[in-house]
Coordinates of C-alpha atoms in Angstrom, one line a residue:
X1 CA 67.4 -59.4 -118.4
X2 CA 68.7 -56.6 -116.3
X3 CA 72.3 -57.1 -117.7
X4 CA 75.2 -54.3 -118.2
X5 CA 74.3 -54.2 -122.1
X6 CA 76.6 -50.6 -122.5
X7 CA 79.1 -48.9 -120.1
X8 CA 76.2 -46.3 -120.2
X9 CA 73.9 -48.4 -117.8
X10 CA 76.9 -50.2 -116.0
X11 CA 77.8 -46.7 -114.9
X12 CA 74.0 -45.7 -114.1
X13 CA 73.3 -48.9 -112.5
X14 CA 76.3 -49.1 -110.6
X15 CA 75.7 -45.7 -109.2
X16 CA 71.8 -46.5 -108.5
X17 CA 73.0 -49.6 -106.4
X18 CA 75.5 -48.1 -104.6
X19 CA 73.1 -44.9 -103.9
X20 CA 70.9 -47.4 -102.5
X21 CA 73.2 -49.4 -100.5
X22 CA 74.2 -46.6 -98.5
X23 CA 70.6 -45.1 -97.9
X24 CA 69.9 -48.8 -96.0
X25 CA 73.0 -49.0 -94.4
X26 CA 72.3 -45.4 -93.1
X27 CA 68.4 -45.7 -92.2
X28 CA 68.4 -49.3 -91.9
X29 CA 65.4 -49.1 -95.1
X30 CA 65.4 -47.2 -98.4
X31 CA 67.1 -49.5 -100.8
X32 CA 64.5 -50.1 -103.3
X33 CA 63.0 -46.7 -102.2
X34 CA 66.6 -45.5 -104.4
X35 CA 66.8 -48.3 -106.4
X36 CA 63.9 -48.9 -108.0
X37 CA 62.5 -45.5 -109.4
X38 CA 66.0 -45.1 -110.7
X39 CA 66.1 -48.1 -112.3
X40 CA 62.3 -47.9 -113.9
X41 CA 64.2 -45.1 -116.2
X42 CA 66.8 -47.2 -117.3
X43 CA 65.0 -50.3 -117.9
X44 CA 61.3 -51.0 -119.6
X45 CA 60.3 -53.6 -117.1
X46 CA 59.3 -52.4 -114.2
X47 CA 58.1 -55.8 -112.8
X48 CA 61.6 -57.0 -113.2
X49 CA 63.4 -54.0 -111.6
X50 CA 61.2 -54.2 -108.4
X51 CA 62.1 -58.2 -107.7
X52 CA 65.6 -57.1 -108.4
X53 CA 65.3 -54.8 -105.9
X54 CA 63.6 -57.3 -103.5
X55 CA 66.8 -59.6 -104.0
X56 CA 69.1 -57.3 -103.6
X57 CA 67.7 -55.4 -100.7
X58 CA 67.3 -58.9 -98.9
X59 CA 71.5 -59.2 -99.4
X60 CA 71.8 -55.5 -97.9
X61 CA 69.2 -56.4 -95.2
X62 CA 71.2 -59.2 -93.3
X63 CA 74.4 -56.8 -93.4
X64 CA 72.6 -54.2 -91.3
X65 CA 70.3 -57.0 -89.5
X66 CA 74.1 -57.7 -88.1
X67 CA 75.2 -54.3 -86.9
X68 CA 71.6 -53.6 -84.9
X69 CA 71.0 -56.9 -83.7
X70 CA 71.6 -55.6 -80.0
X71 CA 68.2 -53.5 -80.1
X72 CA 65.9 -56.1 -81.8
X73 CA 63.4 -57.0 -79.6
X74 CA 60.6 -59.7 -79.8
X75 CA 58.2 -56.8 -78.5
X76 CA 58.8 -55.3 -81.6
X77 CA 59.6 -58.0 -84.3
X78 CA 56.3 -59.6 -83.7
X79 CA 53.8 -56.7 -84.5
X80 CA 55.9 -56.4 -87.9
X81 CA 55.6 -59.9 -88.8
X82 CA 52.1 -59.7 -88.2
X83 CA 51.4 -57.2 -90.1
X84 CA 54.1 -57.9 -93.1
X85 CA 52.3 -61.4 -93.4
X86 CA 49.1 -59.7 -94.4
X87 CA 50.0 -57.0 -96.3
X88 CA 52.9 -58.4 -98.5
X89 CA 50.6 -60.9 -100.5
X90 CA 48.1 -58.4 -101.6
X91 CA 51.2 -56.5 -103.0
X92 CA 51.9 -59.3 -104.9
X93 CA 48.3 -59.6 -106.0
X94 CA 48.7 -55.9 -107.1
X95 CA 52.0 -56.6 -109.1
X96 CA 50.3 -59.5 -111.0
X97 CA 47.4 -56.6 -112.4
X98 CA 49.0 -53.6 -112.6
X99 CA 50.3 -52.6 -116.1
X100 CA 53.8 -51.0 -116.6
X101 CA 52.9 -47.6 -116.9
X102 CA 50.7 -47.2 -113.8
X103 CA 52.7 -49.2 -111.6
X104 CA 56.2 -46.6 -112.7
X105 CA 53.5 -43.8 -111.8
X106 CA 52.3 -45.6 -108.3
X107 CA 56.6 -45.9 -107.6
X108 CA 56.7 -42.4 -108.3
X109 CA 53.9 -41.3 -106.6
X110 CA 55.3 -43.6 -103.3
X111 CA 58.4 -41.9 -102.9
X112 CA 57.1 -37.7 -103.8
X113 CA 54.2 -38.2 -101.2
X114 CA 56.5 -40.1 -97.9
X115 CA 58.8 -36.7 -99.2
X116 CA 55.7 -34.1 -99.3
X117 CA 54.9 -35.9 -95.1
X118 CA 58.8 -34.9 -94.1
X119 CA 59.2 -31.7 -95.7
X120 CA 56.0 -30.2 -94.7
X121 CA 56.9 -31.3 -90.7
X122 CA 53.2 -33.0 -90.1
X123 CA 54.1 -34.5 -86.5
X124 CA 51.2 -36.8 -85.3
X125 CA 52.0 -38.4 -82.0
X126 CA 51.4 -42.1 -81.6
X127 CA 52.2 -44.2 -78.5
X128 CA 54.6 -46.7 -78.9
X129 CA 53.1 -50.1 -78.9
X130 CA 52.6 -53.4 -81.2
X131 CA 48.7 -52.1 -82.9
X132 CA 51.1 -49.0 -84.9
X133 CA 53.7 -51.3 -85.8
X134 CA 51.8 -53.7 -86.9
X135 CA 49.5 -51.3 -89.4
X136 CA 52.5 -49.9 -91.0
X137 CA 54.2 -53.5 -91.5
X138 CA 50.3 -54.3 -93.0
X139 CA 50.5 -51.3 -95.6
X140 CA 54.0 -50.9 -96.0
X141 CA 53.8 -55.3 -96.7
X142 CA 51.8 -54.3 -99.5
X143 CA 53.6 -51.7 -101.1
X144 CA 56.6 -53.6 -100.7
X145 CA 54.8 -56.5 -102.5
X146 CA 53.9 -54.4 -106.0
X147 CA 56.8 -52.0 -106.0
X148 CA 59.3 -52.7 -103.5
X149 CA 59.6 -49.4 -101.3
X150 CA 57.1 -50.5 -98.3
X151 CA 60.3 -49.0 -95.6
X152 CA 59.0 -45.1 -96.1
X153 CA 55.5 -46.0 -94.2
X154 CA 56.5 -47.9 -91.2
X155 CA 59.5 -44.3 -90.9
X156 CA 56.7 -42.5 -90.3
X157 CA 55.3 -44.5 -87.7
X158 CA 58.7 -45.0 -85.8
X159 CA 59.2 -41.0 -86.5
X160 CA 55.9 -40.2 -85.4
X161 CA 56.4 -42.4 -82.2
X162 CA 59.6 -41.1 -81.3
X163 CA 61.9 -43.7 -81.3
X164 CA 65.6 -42.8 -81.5
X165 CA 68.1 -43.4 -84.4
X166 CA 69.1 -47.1 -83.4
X167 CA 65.8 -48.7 -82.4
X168 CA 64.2 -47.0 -85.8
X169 CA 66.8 -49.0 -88.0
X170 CA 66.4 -51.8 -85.9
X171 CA 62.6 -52.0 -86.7
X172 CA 63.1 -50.7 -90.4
X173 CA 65.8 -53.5 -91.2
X174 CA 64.1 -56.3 -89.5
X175 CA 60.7 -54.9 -91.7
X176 CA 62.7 -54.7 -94.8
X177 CA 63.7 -57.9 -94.6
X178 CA 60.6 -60.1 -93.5
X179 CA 58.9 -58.2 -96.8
X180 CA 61.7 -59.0 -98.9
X181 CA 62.0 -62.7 -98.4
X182 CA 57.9 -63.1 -98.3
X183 CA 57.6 -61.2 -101.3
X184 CA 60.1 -63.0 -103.3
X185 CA 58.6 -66.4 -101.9
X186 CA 55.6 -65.4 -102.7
X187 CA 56.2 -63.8 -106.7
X188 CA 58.3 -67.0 -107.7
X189 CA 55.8 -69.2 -106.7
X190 CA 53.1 -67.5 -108.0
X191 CA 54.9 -67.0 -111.5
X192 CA 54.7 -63.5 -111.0
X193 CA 58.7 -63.8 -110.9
X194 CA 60.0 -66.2 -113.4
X195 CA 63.2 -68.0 -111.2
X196 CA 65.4 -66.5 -114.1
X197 CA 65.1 -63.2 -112.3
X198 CA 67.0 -64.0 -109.3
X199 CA 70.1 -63.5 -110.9
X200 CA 69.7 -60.9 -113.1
X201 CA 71.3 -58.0 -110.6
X202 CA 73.6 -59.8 -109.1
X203 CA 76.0 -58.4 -110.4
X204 CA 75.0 -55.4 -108.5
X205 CA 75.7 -56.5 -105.1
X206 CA 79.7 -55.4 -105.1
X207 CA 78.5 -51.5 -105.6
X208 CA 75.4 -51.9 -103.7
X209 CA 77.8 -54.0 -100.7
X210 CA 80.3 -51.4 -100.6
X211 CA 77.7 -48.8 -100.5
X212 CA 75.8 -50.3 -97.3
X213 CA 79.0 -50.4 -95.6
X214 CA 79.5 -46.9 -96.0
X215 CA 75.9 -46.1 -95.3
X216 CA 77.0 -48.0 -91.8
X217 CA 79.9 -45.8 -91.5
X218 CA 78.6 -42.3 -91.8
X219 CA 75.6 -43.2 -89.8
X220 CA 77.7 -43.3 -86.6
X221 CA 78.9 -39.6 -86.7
X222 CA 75.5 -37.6 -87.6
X223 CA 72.9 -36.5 -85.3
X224 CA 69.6 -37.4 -85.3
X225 CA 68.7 -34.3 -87.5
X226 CA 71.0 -35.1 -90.1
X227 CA 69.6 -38.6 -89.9
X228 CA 66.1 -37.3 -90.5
X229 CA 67.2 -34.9 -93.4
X230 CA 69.7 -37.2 -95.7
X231 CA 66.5 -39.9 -95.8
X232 CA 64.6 -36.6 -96.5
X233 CA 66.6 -35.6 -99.9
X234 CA 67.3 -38.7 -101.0
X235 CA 63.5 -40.5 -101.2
X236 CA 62.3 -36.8 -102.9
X237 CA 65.3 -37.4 -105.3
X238 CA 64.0 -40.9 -105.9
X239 CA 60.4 -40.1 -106.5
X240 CA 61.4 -37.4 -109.2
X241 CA 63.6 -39.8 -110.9
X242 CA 60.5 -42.2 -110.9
X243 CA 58.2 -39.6 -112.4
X244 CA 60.9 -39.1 -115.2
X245 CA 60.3 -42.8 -115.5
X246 CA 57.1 -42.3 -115.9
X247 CA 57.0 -39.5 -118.2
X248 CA 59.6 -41.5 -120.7
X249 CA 58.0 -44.8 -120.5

């Protein structure tokens, strides 16, 4: 169980959630993107630590769900649940095969290479419209399915497209949260998940609350540029706290 065993990991955890409650509060995605590598090197289970993250992220979800519900839009909600119904299953599939070691790499590997995209600048123009959408909800359902972070590929596609600070988290959120709730139907009955796992990081949610709220907060009084580099730092943080993951397990 993913239980406070020392003040050690109730400090380490505490800081993880609350890390990752602010990144969704402030991009609208990026929970388990923070969470989970961080949590792979405090636990030996990653399979556990990623359908924590699902639950939690799901709480964190409906938070911001209520703060940008003015710019979702059917136009764009549809595409996403499309594509999130296709893709998040066969993430599942994955998380039933892959073994412990190699999944903490694939985490890893996830979070460096969405980093490596920003920090290089590669802009590739795509329209706006529902066939985009709909591809990064299909691969994004899938890593979301057999490791949790699936938000970092549909940001690209919003990035890429053009869309401003608002209508990205709108999209992200409303992604985040169709892949959450599918994937964690999906693992429990499956017996991917056992149902003893749902409440194993609950006792998470008060730092990882507290730290969507401020997420929420500071989002309000950044530009667009700051926006772009904070999601930056934080997922390259992330994915070289997962390769330490790897390297210890």
């Amino acid at each position: 169980m993913l239980l406070a065993t020392t003040p050690w990991f109730l400090l380490a955890a505490g800081a993880a959630a609350f890390a990752a409650g602010f990144v969704k509060g402030f991009a609208g995605f990026g929970f388990a993107v923070v969470f989970t590598p961080v949590m792979s090197l405090l636990s030996h289970d990653p399979r556990q630590v990623v359908f924590v993250a699902l639950v939690l992220g799901t709480v964190m979800s409906l938070g911001v769900i209520a703060e940008v519900r003015h710019a979702i839009t059917p136009d764009r909600t549809l595409p996403l649940v499309i594509g999130t119904v296709i893709g998040t299953p066969l993430g599942i599939m994955l998380l039933g095969w892959i073994d412990a070691s190699t999944l903490k790499l694939i985490i890893a590997g996830v979070a460096l290479g969405v980093t490596v995209l920003r920090v290089i600048d590669i802009r590739i123009a795509i329209r706006p419209g529902a066939v985009p959408l709909a591809a990064g909800a299909g691969l994004g359902g899938v890593l979301n399915g057999c490791t949790s972070m699936g938000g970092p590929v549909p940001a690209l596609i919003v990035a890429w497209q053009g869309r401003g600070v608002d209508e990205s988290r709108s999209i992200l959120v409303v992604f985040n949260l169709l892949g959450y709730l599918l994937a964690i139907a999906i693992a429990l009955g499956t017996g991917v998940a056992p149902g003893r796992w749902l409440a194993s990081g609950l006792w998470l949610l008060p730092p990882a609350g507290l730290g969507t709220v401020t997420g929420i907060l500071a989002v309000r009084r950044v530009s667009p540029a700051t926006f772009a580099h904070v999601i930056t730092g934080v997922v390259g943080l992330a994915g070289i706290a997962g390769v330490l993951s790897a390297a210890h397990f």
